CSV table of C-alpha atoms and ligand atoms in Angstrom, one decimal:
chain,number,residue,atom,x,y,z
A,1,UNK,CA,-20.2,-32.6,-26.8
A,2,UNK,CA,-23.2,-34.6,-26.4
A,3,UNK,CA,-26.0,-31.6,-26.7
A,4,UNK,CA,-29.8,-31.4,-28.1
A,5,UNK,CA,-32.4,-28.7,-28.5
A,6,UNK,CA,-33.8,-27.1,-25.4
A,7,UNK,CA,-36.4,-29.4,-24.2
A,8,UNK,CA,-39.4,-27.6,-22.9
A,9,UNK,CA,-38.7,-28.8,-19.4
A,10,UNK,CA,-35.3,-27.4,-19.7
A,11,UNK,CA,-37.0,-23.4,-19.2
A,12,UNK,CA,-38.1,-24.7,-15.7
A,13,UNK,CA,-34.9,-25.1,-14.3
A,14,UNK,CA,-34.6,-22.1,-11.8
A,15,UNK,CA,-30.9,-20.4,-12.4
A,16,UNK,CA,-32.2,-18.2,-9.5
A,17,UNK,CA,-31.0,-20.7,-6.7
A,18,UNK,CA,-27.9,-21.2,-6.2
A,19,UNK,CA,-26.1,-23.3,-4.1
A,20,UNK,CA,-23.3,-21.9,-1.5
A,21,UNK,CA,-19.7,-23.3,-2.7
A,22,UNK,CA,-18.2,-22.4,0.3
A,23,UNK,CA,-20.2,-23.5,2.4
A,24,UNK,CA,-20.1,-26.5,0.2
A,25,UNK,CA,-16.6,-27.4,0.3
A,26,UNK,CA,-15.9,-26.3,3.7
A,27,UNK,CA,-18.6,-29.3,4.8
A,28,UNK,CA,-16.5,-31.8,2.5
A,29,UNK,CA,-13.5,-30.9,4.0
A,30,UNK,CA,-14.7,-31.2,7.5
A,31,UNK,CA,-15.5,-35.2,7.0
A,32,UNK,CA,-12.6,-35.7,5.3
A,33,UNK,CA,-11.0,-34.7,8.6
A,34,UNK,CA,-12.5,-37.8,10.3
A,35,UNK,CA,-10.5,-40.8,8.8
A,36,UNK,CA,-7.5,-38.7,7.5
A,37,UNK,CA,-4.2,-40.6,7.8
A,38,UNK,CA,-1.4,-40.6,6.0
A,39,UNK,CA,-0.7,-39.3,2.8
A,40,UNK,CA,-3.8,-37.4,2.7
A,41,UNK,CA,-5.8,-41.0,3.0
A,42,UNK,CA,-9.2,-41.7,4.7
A,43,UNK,CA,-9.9,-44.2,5.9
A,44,UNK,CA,-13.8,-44.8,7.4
A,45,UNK,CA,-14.5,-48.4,7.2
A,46,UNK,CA,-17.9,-49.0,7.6
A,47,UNK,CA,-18.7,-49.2,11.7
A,48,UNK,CA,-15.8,-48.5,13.3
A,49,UNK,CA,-15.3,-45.8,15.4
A,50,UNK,CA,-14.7,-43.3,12.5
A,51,UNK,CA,-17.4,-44.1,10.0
A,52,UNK,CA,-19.7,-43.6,12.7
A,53,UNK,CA,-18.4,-39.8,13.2
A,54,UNK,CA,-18.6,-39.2,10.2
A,55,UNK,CA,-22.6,-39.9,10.4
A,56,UNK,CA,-22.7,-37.9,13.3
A,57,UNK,CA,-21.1,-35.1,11.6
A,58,UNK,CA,-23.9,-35.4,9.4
A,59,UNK,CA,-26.9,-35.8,11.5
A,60,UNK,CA,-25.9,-32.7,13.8
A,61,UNK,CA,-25.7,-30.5,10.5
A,62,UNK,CA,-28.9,-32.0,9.4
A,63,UNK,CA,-30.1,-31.0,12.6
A,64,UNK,CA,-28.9,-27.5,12.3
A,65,UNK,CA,-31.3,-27.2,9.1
A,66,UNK,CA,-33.9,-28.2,10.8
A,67,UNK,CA,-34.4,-31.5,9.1
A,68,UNK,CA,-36.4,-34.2,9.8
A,69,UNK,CA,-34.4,-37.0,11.0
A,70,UNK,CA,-35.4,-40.7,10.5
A,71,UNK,CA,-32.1,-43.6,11.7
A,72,UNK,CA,-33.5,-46.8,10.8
A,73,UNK,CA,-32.5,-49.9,12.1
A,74,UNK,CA,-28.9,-50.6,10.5
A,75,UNK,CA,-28.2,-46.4,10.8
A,76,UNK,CA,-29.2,-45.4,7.4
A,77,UNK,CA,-30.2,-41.4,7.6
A,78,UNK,CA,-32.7,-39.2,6.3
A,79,UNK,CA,-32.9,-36.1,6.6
A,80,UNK,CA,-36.6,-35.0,5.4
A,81,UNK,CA,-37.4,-31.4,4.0
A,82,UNK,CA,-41.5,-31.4,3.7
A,83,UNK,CA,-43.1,-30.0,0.8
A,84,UNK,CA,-46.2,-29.2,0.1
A,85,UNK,CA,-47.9,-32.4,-0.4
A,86,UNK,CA,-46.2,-34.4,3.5
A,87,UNK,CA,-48.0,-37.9,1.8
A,88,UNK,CA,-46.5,-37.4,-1.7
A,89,UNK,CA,-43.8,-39.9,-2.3
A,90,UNK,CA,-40.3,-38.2,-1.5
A,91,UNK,CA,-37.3,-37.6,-3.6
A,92,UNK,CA,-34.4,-38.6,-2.0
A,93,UNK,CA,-30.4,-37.7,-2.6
A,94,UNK,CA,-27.4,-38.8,-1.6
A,95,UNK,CA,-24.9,-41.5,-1.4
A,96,UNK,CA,-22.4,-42.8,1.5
A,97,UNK,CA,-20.1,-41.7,4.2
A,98,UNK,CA,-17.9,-45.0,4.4
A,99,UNK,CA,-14.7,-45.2,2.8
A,100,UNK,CA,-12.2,-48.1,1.6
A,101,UNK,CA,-9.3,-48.5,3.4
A,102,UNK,CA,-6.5,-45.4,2.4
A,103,UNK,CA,-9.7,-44.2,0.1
A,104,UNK,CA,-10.0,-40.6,-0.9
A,105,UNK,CA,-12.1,-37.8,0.1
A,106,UNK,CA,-14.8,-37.6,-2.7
A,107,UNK,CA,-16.2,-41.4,-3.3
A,108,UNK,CA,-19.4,-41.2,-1.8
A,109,UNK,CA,-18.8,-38.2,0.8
A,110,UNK,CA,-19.4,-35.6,-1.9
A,111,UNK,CA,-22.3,-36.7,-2.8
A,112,UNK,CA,-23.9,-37.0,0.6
A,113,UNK,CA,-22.6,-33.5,1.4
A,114,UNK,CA,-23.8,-32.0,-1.9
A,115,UNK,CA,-27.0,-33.5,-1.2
A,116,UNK,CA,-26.9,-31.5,2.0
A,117,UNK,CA,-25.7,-28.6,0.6
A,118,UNK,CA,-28.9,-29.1,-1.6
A,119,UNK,CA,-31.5,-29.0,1.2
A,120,UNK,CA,-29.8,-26.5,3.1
A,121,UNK,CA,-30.6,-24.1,0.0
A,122,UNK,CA,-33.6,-24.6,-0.9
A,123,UNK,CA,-34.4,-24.4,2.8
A,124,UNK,CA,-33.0,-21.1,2.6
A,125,UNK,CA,-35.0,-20.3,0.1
A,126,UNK,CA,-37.8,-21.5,1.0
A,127,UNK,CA,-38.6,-22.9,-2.3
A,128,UNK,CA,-41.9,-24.2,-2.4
A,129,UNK,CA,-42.1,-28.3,-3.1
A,130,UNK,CA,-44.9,-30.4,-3.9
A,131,UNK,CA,-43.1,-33.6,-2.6
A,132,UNK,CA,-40.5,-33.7,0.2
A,133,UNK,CA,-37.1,-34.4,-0.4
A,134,UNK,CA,-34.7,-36.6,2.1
A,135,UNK,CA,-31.1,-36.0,2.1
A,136,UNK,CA,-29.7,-39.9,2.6
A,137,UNK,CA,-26.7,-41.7,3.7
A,138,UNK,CA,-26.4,-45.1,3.3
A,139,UNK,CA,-24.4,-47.6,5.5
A,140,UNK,CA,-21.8,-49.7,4.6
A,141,UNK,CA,-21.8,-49.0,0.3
A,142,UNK,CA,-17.8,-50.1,0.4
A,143,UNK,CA,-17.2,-54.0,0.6
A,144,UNK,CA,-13.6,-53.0,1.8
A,145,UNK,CA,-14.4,-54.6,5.4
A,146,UNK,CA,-16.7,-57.4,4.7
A,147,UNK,CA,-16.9,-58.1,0.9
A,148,UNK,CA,-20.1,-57.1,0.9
A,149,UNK,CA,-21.2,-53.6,-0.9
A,150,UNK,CA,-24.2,-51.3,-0.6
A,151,UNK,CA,-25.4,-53.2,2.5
A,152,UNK,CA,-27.3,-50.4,3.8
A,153,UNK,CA,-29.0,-49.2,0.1
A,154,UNK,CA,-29.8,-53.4,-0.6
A,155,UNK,CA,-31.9,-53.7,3.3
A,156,UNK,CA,-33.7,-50.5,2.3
A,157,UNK,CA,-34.4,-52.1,-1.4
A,158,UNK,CA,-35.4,-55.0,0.0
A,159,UNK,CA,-32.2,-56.8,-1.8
A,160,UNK,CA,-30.3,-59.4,0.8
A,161,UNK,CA,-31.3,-62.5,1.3
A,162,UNK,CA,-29.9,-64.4,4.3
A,163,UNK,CA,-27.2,-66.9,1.8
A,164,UNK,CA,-25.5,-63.5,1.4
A,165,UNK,CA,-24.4,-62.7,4.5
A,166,UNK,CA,-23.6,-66.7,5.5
A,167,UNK,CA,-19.7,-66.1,3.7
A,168,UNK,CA,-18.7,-62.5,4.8
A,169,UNK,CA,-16.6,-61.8,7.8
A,170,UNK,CA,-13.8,-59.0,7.8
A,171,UNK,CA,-10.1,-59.8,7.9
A,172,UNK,CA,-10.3,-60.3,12.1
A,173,UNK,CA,-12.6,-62.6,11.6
A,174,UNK,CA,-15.8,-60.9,12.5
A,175,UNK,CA,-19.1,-61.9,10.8
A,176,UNK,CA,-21.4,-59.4,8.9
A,177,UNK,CA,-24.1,-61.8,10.4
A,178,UNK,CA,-23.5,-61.1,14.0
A,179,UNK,CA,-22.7,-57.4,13.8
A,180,UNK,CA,-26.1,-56.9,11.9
A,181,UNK,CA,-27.3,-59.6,14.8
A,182,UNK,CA,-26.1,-56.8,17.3
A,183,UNK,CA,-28.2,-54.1,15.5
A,184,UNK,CA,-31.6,-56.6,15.9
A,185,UNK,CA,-31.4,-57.4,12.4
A,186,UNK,CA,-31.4,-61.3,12.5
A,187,UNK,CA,-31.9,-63.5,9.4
A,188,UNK,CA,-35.6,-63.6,9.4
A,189,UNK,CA,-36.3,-59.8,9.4
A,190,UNK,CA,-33.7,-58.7,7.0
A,191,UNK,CA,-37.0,-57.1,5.1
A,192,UNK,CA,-37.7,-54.7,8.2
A,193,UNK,CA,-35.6,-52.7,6.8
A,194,UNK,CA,-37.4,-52.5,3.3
A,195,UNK,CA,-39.0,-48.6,2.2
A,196,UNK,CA,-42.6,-49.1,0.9
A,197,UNK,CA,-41.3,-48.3,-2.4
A,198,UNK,CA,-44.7,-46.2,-2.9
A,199,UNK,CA,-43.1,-43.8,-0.4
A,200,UNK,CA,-40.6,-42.6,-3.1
A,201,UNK,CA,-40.8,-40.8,-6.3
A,202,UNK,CA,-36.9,-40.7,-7.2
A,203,UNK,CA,-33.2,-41.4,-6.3
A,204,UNK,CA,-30.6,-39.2,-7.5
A,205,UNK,CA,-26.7,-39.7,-6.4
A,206,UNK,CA,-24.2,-37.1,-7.3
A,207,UNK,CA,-20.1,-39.3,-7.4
A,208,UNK,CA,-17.3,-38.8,-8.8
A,209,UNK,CA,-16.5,-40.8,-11.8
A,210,UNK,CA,-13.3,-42.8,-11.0
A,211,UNK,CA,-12.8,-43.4,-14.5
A,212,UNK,CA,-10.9,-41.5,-16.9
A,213,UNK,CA,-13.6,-40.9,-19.4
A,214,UNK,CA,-14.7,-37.4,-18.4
A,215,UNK,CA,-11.3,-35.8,-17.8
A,216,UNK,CA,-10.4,-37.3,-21.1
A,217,UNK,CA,-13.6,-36.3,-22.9
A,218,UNK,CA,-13.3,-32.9,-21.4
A,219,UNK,CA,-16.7,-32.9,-20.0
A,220,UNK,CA,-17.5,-31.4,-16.6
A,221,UNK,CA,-20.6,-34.0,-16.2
A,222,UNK,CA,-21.7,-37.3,-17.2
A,223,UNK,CA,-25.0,-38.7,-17.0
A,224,UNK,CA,-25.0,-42.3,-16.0
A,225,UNK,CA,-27.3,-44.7,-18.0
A,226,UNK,CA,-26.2,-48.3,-16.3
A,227,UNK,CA,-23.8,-49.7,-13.7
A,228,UNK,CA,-22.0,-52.3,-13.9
A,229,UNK,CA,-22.9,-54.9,-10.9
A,230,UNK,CA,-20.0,-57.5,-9.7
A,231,UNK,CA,-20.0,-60.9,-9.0
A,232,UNK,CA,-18.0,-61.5,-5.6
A,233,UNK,CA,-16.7,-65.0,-4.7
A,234,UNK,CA,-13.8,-66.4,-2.4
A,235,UNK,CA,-11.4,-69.0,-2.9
A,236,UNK,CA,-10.0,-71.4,-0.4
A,237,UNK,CA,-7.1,-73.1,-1.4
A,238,UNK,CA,-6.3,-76.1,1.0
A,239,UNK,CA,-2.6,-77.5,0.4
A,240,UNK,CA,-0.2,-78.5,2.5
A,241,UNK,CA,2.1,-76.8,4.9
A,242,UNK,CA,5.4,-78.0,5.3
A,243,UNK,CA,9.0,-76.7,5.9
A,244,UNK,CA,10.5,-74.8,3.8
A,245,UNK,CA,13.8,-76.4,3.6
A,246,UNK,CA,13.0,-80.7,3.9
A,247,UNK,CA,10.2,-80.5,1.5
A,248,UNK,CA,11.0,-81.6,-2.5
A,249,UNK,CA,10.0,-79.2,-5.2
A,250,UNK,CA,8.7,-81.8,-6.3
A,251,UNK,CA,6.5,-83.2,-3.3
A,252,UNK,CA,5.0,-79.6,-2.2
A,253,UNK,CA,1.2,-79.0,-2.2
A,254,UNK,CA,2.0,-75.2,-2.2
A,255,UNK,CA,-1.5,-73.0,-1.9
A,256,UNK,CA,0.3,-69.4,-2.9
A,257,UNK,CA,1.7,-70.8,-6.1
A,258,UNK,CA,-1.7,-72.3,-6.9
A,259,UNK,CA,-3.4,-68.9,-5.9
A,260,UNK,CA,-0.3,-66.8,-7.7
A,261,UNK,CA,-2.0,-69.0,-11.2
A,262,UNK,CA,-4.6,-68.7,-10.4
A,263,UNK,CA,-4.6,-64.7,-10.0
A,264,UNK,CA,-2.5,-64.2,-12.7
A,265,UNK,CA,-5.7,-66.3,-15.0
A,266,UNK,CA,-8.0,-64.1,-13.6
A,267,UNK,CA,-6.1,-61.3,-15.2
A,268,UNK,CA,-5.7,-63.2,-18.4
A,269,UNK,CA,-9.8,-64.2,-18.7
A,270,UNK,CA,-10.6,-60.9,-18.5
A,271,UNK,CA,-8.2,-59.4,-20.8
A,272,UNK,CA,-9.4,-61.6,-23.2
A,273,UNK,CA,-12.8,-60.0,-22.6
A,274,UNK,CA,-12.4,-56.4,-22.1
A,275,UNK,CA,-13.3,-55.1,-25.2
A,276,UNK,CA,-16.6,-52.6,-25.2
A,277,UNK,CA,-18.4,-56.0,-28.0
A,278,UNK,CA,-17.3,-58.4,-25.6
A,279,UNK,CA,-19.2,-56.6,-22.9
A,280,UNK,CA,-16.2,-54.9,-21.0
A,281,UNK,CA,-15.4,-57.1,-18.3
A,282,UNK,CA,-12.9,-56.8,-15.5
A,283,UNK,CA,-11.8,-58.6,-13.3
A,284,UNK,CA,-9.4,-57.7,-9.5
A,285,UNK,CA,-7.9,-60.2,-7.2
A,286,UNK,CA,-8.1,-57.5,-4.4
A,287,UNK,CA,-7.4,-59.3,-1.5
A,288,UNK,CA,-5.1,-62.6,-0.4
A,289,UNK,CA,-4.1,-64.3,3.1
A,290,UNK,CA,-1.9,-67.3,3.4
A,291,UNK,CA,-1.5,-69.5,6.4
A,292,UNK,CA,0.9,-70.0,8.2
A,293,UNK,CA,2.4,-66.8,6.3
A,294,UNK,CA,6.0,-67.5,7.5
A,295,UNK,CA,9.3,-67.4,5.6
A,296,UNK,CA,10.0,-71.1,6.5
A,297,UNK,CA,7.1,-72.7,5.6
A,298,UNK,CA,5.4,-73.6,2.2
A,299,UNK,CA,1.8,-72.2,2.4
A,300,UNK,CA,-0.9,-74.4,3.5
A,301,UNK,CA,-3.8,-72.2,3.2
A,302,UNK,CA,-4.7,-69.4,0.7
A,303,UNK,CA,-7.9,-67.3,0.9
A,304,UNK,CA,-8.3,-64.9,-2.3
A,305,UNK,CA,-11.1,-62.5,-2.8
A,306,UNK,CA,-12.4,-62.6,-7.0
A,307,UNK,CA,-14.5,-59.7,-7.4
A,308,UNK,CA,-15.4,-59.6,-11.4
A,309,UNK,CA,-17.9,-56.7,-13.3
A,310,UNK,CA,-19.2,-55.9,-16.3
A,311,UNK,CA,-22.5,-54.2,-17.6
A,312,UNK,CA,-23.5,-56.6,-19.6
A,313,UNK,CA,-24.7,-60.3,-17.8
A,314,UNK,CA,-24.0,-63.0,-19.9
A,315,UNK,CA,-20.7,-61.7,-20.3
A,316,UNK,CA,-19.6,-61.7,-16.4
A,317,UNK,CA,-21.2,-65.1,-16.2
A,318,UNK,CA,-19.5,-66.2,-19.3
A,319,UNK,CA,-16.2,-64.9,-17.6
A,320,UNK,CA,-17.2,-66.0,-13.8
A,321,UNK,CA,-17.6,-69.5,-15.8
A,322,UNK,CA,-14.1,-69.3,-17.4
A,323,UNK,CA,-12.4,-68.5,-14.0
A,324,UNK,CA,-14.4,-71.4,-12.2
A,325,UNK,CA,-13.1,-74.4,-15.0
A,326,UNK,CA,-9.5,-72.7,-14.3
A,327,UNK,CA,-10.2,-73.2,-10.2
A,328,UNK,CA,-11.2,-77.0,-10.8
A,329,UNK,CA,-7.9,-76.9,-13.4
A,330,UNK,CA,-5.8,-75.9,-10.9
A,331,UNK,CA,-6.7,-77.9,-8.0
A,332,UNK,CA,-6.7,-81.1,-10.4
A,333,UNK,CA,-3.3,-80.4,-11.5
A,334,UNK,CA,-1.8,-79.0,-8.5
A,335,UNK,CA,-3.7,-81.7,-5.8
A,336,UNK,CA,-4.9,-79.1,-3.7
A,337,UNK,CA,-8.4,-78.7,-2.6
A,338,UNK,CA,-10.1,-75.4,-3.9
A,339,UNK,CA,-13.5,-74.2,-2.0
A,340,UNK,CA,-15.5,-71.1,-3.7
A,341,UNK,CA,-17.4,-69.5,-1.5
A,342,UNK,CA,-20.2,-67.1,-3.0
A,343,UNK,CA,-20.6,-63.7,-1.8
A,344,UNK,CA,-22.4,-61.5,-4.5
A,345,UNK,CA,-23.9,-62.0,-7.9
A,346,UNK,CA,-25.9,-59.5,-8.8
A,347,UNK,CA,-27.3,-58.1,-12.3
A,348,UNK,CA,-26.2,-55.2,-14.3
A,349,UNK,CA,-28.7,-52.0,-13.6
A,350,UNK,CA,-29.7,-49.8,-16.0
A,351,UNK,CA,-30.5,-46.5,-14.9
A,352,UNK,CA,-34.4,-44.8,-15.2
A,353,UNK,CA,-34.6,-43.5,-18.7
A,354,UNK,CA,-37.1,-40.8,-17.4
A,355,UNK,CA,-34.3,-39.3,-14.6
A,356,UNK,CA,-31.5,-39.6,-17.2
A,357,UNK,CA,-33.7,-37.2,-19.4
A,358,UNK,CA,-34.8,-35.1,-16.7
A,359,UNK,CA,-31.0,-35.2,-15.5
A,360,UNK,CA,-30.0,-34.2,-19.4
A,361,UNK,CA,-32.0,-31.3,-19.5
A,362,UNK,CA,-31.0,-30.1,-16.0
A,363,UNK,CA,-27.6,-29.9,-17.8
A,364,UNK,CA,-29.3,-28.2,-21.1
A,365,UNK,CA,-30.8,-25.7,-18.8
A,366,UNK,CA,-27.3,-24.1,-18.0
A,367,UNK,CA,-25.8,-25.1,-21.4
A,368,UNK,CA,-23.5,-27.7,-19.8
A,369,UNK,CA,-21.8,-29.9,-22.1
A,370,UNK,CA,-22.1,-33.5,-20.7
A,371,UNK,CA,-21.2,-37.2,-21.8
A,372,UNK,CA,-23.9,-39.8,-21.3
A,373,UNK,CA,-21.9,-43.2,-20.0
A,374,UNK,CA,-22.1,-46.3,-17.6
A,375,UNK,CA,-20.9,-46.6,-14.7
A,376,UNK,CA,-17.6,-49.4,-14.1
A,377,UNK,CA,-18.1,-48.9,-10.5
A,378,UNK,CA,-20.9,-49.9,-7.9
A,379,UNK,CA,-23.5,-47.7,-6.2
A,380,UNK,CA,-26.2,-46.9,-3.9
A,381,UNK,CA,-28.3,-46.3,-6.8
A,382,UNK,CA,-28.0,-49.6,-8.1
A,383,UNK,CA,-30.1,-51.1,-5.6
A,384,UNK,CA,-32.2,-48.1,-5.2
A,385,UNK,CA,-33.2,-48.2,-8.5
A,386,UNK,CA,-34.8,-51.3,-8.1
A,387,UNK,CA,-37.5,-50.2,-6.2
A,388,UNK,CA,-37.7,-46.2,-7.5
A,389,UNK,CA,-36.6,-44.2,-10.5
A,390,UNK,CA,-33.0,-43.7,-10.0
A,391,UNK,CA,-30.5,-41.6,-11.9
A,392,UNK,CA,-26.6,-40.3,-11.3
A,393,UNK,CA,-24.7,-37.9,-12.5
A,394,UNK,CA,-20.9,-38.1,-12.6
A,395,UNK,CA,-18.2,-35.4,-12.2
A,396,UNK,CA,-14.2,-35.8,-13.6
A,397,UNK,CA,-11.9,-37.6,-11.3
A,398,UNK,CA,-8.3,-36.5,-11.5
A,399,UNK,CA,-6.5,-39.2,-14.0
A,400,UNK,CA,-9.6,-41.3,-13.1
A,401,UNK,CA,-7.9,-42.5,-9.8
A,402,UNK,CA,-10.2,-43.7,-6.8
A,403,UNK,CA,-9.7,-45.8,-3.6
A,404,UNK,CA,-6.3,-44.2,-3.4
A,405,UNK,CA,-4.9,-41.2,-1.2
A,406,UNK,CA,-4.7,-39.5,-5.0
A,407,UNK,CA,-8.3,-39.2,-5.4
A,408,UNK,CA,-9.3,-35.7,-6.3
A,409,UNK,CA,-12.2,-33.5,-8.2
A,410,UNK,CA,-11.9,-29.8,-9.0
A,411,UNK,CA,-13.6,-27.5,-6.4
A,412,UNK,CA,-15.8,-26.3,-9.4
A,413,UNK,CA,-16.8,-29.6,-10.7
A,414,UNK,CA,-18.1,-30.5,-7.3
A,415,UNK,CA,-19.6,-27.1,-6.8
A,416,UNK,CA,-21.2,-27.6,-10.8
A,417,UNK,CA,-22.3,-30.9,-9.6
A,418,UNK,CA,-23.9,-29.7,-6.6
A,419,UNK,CA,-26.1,-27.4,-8.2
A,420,UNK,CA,-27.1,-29.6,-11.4
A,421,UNK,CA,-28.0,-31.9,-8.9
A,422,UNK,CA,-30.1,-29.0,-6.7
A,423,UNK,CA,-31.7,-28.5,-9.9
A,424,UNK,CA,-32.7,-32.0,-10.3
A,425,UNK,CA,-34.3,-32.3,-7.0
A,426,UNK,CA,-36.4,-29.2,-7.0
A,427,UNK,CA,-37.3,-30.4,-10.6
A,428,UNK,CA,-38.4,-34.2,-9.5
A,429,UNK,CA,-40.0,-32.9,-6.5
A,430,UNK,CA,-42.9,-30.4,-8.8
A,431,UNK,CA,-42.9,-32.3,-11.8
A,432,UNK,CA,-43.6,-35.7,-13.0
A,433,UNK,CA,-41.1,-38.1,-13.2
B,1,GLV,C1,-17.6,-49.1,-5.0
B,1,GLV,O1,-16.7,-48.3,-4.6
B,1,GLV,C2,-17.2,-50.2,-5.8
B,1,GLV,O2,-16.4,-51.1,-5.3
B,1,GLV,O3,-17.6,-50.2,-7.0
B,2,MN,MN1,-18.9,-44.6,-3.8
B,3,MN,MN1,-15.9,-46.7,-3.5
């Protein structure tokens, strides 16, 4: 257990307001409802039909606090409780609605919901606040349909530059570029979308871990210092089609077999460079098509999706490096023709030291035992933290899993990290950060 002396700032926590758990968890439940499929899966990929229920859910609850609601362009939502001070900058909470495909119920939902939970309370309570708080969801933080993650947290950063959309399309073919197109956001005003980052004091996002550390530490809490960032590439392996009976062993340009290597050295690189001094790196293959895809024919065409993380830099370059020399191996040796086609690099982020404290001591204040840990996966707050003090906290995730139908957190973990993270707002909101 990871505890110091009380902190003077811990006393000004107020154990008087508390959250409704109920209330809390009957919210969750409800937008697990849109999406739900089988095996207890959701699935709300970010705009279809569901996702966008799922934000209507949202906005109608917002609207039944009384909220301010702002939508901007690409259908981020904030939900705006004033305080005392309408031209301080605002603290704002909260994380996504969108899912993977068969996701869970927690990744990114409960913290949007908690964040609700948050304003509705201390609207109820009409507890006074010098700087308003906005309750946030932000489009699109899954790269499950386009390869692309935190689209909707990196417009409002001010974080995508036009290359980055050129290579993402989802798996019918349809381009980031021309739904965004649809939604008035064209190439040369992808920084409409950015927040005057004086109109912000703070970002906190409540998640589940998906990780094993916490259940394994026996800690109800972590409090997130970094997150790891990924690079994102794809891989087009040109070889030959042919049939599957005429064709020599010996004469096949087969683009599975080259893409089975080179998965299977993807795994192997990273192995080789897991270990916490060699800056913890992984690495997932997480998505492959072949053409023509047919029994009787050798594959002509593989498409892979590389996705590699870490929280240190050099090391993901170091490994993104290793796993290019193996591509240009592999298409020497096997006379195919391999294409990599860039879709993310972006750096580690290390969380504001001033919200982790602020975030410790929320934890202090009701003698909560809590680890202090990265985070392997991405968020929201890695991009918001680049143009506002940004800080997460973590609760356990049931044998770590996530993106899976198995994803689950204790009803009073969430409702524990609801009301740390209440705490945390009221405290950003009439203090200084
Ligand atoms: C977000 O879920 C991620 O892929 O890290
Ligand atoms: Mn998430
Ligand atoms: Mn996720």
């Amino acid at each position: 257990m990871r505890m110091k002396s009380q902190s003077p700032n811990a006393v000004r926590s107020r154990p008087d307001i508390t959250i409704n758990k109920r209330r809390l968890l009957r919210d969750l439940n409800a937008v697990s409802r849109i999406g739900l499929g089988d095996h207890g899966s959701v699935t709300r990929l970010v705009f279809s039909i569901k996702e966008l229920r799922s934000r209507q859910f949202l906005i109608h609850q917002m609207r039944q606090i009384g909220l301010q609601i702002n939508i901007d362009r690409i259908g981020n939502i904030f939900g705006r409780l004033e305080g005392s001070y309408p031209k301080a900058p605002a603290v704002l909470a909260g994380s996504h609605l969108d899912t993977v495909l068969q996701g869970g119920k927690y990744d990114g939902t409960m913290g949007v919901i908690a964040a609700l939970e948050a304003a509705r309370t201390l609207k109820e309570h009409n507890v006074p606040l010098r700087s308003p708080v906005e309750v946030v969801c932000f489009v699109g933080e899954e790269s499950s349909r386009f390869g692309f993650s935190t689209l909707g947290s990196s417009l409002v950063a001010g974080e995508v530059r036009a290359e980055d959309l050129t290579n993402a399309s989802d798996v019918q073919g349809a381009k980031l570029e021309d739904i965004l197109a649809g939604l008035g956001i064209h190439r040369n005003n992808l920084l409409s979308l950015r927040r005057d980052p004086s109109s912000l004091k703070a970002y906190l996002e409540l998640h589940i871990e998906q990780g094993p550390i916490l259940e394994a530490r026996r800690k109800p809490i972590g409090v997130v210092t970094s997150i790891a960032a990924p690079t994102r590439f794809k891989v087009i392996i040109i070889g030959q089609a042919d049939h599957s009976g005429t064709t020599p062993m010996d004469m096949r340009k087969d683009a599975l077999v080259a893409a089975a290597e080179l998965t299977v050295a993807v795994e192997g690189i990273c192995r080789q460079h897991s270990d916490m001094d060699k800056g913890r790196v992984v690495g997932t293959v997480g998505a492959l098509k072949i053409e023509p895809g047919v029994i009787n024919a050798v594959p002509g065409k593989a498409e892979l999706a590389v996705d590699v993380r870490s929280i240190t830099a050099s090391a993901k370059n170091r490994v993104v490096r290793l796993v290019e020399a193996k591509i240009r191996e592999i298409a020497l040796r096997r006379k195919v023709k391999i294409k990599i086609l860039p879709i993310r690099k972006e750096d580690p982020v290390p969380l504001d030291k001033r919200v982790v404290h602020l975030l410790r001591d929320c934890c202090e204040a009701r003698e909560i035992p809590y680890e202090i840990m990265p985070s392997g996966a991405g968020h929201d707050a890695m991009q918001m933290a680049k143009i506002t003090p940004a800080g997460m906290l973590f609760i356990p995730s049931r044998r770590g899993i996530s993106h899976n139908p198995l994803e689950w957190s204790a009803p009073q973990d969430i409702s524990l990290g609801a009301q740390l993270l209440l705490d945390a707002i009221v405290r950003a909101a009439n203090e200084k950060i």
